[in-house]
Short mmCIF file of C-alpha atoms in Angstrom, two decimals:
data_model
loop_
_atom_site.label_atom_id
_atom_site.label_comp_id
_atom_site.label_asym_id
_atom_site.label_seq_id
_atom_site.Cartn_x
_atom_site.Cartn_y
_atom_site.Cartn_z
CA MET A 1 101.56 107.57 112.54
CA SER A 2 98.22 107.08 114.26
CA GLU A 3 97.69 105.38 117.66
CA LEU A 4 98.91 101.79 117.34
CA ASN A 5 96.72 100.27 120.01
CA GLN A 6 95.29 97.59 117.72
CA LEU A 7 97.81 95.35 116.02
CA LEU A 8 97.64 92.72 113.34
CA LEU A 9 98.67 89.38 114.89
CA GLU A 10 98.84 87.22 111.78
CA LEU A 11 102.63 87.10 112.22
CA ASP A 12 102.56 86.81 116.00
CA TYR A 13 104.11 84.03 118.06
CA LYS A 14 101.11 84.00 120.41
CA ILE A 15 98.29 83.97 117.91
CA ASN A 16 95.32 85.95 119.18
CA PHE A 17 92.40 86.28 116.79
CA ASN A 18 90.37 88.72 118.87
CA GLU A 19 88.64 91.43 116.85
CA HIS A 20 90.22 94.13 119.04
CA ASP A 21 93.70 92.84 118.12
CA PHE A 22 93.20 93.34 114.40
CA TYR A 23 95.00 96.39 113.09
CA LEU A 24 92.71 98.11 110.60
CA SER A 25 94.22 100.00 107.68
CA GLN A 26 93.33 100.99 104.14
CA SER A 27 94.89 97.72 102.95
CA ASN A 28 92.37 95.47 104.69
CA SER A 29 89.41 97.71 105.55
CA ASN A 30 87.08 96.38 102.83
CA ALA A 31 87.46 92.78 104.04
CA PHE A 32 87.14 93.80 107.70
CA ASN A 33 84.00 95.87 107.08
CA LEU A 34 82.33 93.04 105.17
CA ILE A 35 83.05 90.62 108.02
CA ASN A 36 81.51 93.08 110.47
CA SER A 37 78.45 93.66 108.28
CA TRP A 38 77.38 89.99 108.41
CA PRO A 39 74.61 88.85 108.09
CA ASN A 40 73.64 91.88 106.04
CA TRP A 41 75.51 90.73 102.94
CA ASP A 42 74.22 91.31 99.43
CA LYS A 43 75.18 87.72 98.61
CA LYS A 44 75.55 84.57 100.70
CA ILE A 45 79.21 83.94 99.90
CA LEU A 46 82.18 86.19 100.70
CA ASN A 47 85.60 85.51 99.21
CA ILE A 48 88.57 87.16 100.92
CA SER A 49 91.80 86.87 98.95
CA GLY A 50 95.34 87.86 99.76
CA GLU A 51 98.79 86.38 100.04
CA LYS A 52 99.97 84.28 102.95
CA PHE A 53 100.37 86.19 106.25
CA SER A 54 98.05 88.98 105.06
CA GLY A 55 95.52 88.46 107.88
CA LYS A 56 92.93 86.20 106.22
CA SER A 57 93.00 83.65 109.05
CA HIS A 58 92.56 86.41 111.61
CA LEU A 59 89.46 87.66 109.79
CA ALA A 60 88.15 84.11 109.43
CA ASN A 61 88.38 83.61 113.18
CA ILE A 62 86.62 86.92 113.84
CA PHE A 63 83.83 85.71 111.57
CA LYS A 64 83.83 82.29 113.25
CA PHE A 65 83.31 83.94 116.64
CA LYS A 66 80.50 86.17 115.31
CA SER A 67 78.62 83.54 113.34
CA LYS A 68 79.50 80.27 115.16
CA ALA A 69 80.68 79.03 111.76
CA PHE A 70 82.31 75.70 111.11
CA LEU A 71 85.87 76.17 109.80
CA VAL A 72 87.48 73.63 107.50
CA ASN A 73 90.75 73.66 105.58
CA GLY A 74 90.39 73.06 101.86
CA LYS A 75 92.59 69.94 101.93
CA ASN A 76 90.25 68.31 104.47
CA ILE A 77 87.03 68.68 102.49
CA ASP A 78 85.27 65.44 101.62
CA ASN A 79 81.68 64.16 101.56
CA SER A 80 81.42 64.33 105.36
CA ILE A 81 81.12 68.11 105.00
CA PHE A 82 77.43 67.79 104.08
CA LYS A 83 76.48 66.37 107.47
CA ILE A 84 78.25 69.29 109.12
CA LEU A 85 76.54 71.82 106.86
CA LYS A 86 73.12 70.59 107.93
CA ILE A 87 73.71 71.73 111.52
CA HIS A 88 75.62 74.97 110.84
CA GLU A 89 74.30 78.19 109.39
CA CYS A 90 77.78 79.28 108.29
CA ILE A 91 80.89 77.61 106.96
CA ILE A 92 84.44 78.90 106.46
CA ILE A 93 86.76 77.33 103.91
CA ASP A 94 90.37 78.28 104.59
CA ASP A 95 93.11 77.63 102.02
CA PHE A 96 90.47 77.14 99.34
CA GLU A 97 93.02 76.23 96.65
CA GLU A 98 94.00 73.13 98.64
CA CYS A 99 90.68 71.48 97.78
CA LYS A 100 90.69 69.59 94.46
CA GLU A 101 87.23 68.06 94.91
CA GLU A 102 85.40 70.28 92.43
CA GLU A 103 82.17 68.24 92.43
CA ILE A 104 81.97 68.55 96.22
CA LEU A 105 82.72 72.27 96.08
CA TYR A 106 79.98 72.77 93.50
CA SER A 107 77.52 70.91 95.73
CA ILE A 108 78.55 73.08 98.70
CA PHE A 109 77.86 76.24 96.67
CA ASN A 110 74.44 74.87 95.73
CA LEU A 111 73.59 73.93 99.30
CA ILE A 112 74.56 77.37 100.59
CA ASP A 113 72.22 78.92 98.05
CA GLN A 114 69.32 76.49 98.51
CA ASP A 115 69.32 76.58 102.33
CA SER A 116 70.10 80.32 102.64
CA LYS A 117 73.29 79.67 104.57
CA TYR A 118 76.50 81.73 104.53
CA MET A 119 80.03 80.89 103.45
CA LEU A 120 83.37 82.66 103.86
CA ILE A 121 86.13 81.52 101.52
CA ASN A 122 89.79 82.41 102.05
CA SER A 123 92.03 82.10 99.02
CA LEU A 124 95.35 83.37 97.70
CA THR A 125 93.70 84.73 94.56
CA PRO A 126 90.07 85.73 93.97
CA ILE A 127 88.11 82.55 93.26
CA ASN A 128 86.49 84.11 90.18
CA GLN A 129 89.99 84.12 88.65
CA ILE A 130 90.67 80.43 89.32
CA LYS A 131 90.43 78.14 86.28
CA PHE A 132 88.25 75.23 87.36
CA ASN A 133 87.81 72.09 85.29
CA LEU A 134 84.12 72.05 86.19
CA SER A 135 82.34 74.80 84.25
CA ASP A 136 79.39 74.88 86.67
CA LEU A 137 81.77 75.57 89.57
CA SER A 138 83.45 78.31 87.55
CA SER A 139 80.04 79.91 87.02
CA ARG A 140 79.17 79.66 90.73
CA SER A 141 82.49 81.21 91.77
CA LYS A 142 81.58 84.39 89.94
CA ASN A 143 78.48 85.03 92.05
CA CYS A 144 80.07 86.11 95.34
CA LEU A 145 81.17 89.13 97.30
CA TYR A 146 84.90 89.77 96.90
CA ALA A 147 87.41 91.53 99.10
CA GLU A 148 91.11 91.52 98.29
CA ILE A 149 93.66 92.34 101.00
CA GLU A 150 96.18 94.62 99.37
CA ASN A 151 99.88 94.99 100.10
CA PRO A 152 100.45 96.76 103.43
CA ASP A 153 100.63 100.55 103.53
CA ASP A 154 103.16 102.35 105.77
CA GLU A 155 100.88 102.41 108.78
CA LEU A 156 100.04 98.71 108.66
CA LEU A 157 103.67 97.79 107.99
CA PHE A 158 104.77 99.86 110.99
CA ALA A 159 102.23 98.05 113.17
CA ILE A 160 103.32 94.60 111.97
CA LEU A 161 107.00 95.31 112.57
CA LEU A 162 106.46 97.00 115.92
CA LYS A 163 104.25 94.20 117.23
CA ASN A 164 106.60 91.45 116.14
CA PHE A 165 109.69 93.12 117.56
CA SER A 166 107.84 93.73 120.82
CA ASP A 167 106.62 90.13 121.07
CA ARG A 168 110.13 88.84 120.50
CA GLN A 169 111.57 91.35 122.99
CA ILE A 170 113.79 92.81 120.28
CA LYS A 171 114.65 96.43 120.93
CA VAL A 172 114.60 98.46 117.72
CA GLU A 173 114.57 102.24 117.53
CA LYS A 174 111.71 103.93 115.70
CA LYS A 175 114.12 105.46 113.17
CA ILE A 176 115.30 101.95 112.27
CA ILE A 177 111.70 100.77 111.77
CA ASN A 178 111.10 103.76 109.49
CA PHE A 179 114.29 102.86 107.62
CA ILE A 180 112.99 99.31 107.12
CA ILE A 181 109.60 100.59 105.91
CA SER A 182 111.24 102.75 103.26
CA ARG A 183 113.19 99.82 101.81
CA ILE A 184 111.45 96.49 102.44
CA ASP A 185 109.52 94.63 99.75
CA ARG A 186 105.77 95.27 100.24
CA SER A 187 104.90 91.61 100.48
CA TYR A 188 103.51 89.86 103.56
CA ARG A 189 105.66 86.83 102.78
CA LYS A 190 108.82 88.94 102.48
CA ILE A 191 107.97 90.74 105.71
CA ASP A 192 107.59 87.39 107.48
CA GLU A 193 110.95 86.21 106.11
CA PHE A 194 112.60 89.47 107.20
CA ILE A 195 111.23 89.19 110.75
CA TYR A 196 112.39 85.57 110.94
CA LYS A 197 115.94 86.60 109.98
CA ILE A 198 115.94 89.43 112.52
CA ASP A 199 114.77 87.00 115.19
CA GLU A 200 117.44 84.49 114.20
CA LEU A 201 120.20 87.07 114.46
CA SER A 202 118.91 88.39 117.75
CA LEU A 203 118.54 84.99 119.45
CA LYS A 204 121.27 82.84 117.92
CA LYS A 205 124.04 85.23 116.91
CA LYS A 206 123.49 87.84 119.60
CA LYS A 207 124.06 90.60 117.06
CA PRO A 208 122.80 94.09 117.84
CA ILE A 209 119.94 95.31 115.66
CA ASN A 210 121.43 98.41 114.09
CA PHE A 211 121.44 99.99 110.64
CA LYS A 212 124.32 97.77 109.52
CA THR A 213 122.44 94.61 110.47
CA ILE A 214 119.22 95.79 108.81
CA LYS A 215 121.03 96.67 105.58
CA GLU A 216 122.67 93.23 105.58
CA ILE A 217 119.32 91.44 105.92
CA LEU A 218 117.53 93.65 103.38
#
């Protein structure tokens, strides 16, 4: 296991979106490197996809700091977005699937292209795989850069578990963490659920975190 001095905080209680607090691994390196290469992108729009808790929001905030971008959640997009776009070079759309205003989205794509602006889109699945009702939007969604955050490898999973246990002041031996890594479902959502259950047992039931407890939760 390499030096774990940078840790992914997507699952942290005290959310810190500093670039130095992002734990880089093979699972997320493509997305991270593209964020860092801005504005030298081959295309004006970058789509980062990955399941919930995979680190997309952390990367979005790193990009926001670098580019002074305006960040909006998909469910909050309406026609007022065009006034905002006129005064910002970059925009971030988080939770892209939450936006059902396809005509507005299509206009945003056009404006980004026409005015040579930049856009980062966070989504659960790659946007070129989403079935839009508007064919023009479907066509636009296929002309982007794409980076998919994959399921965590052992090193990233170790970092996530270690950081979360540390933040919650839960003492867990390294051999128990390795035991968890060898058995837990490689899903960011499942990892989050597992950590929540560990935290619940530790705080409410005052149970020791040992192999028996881990096996019970798994």
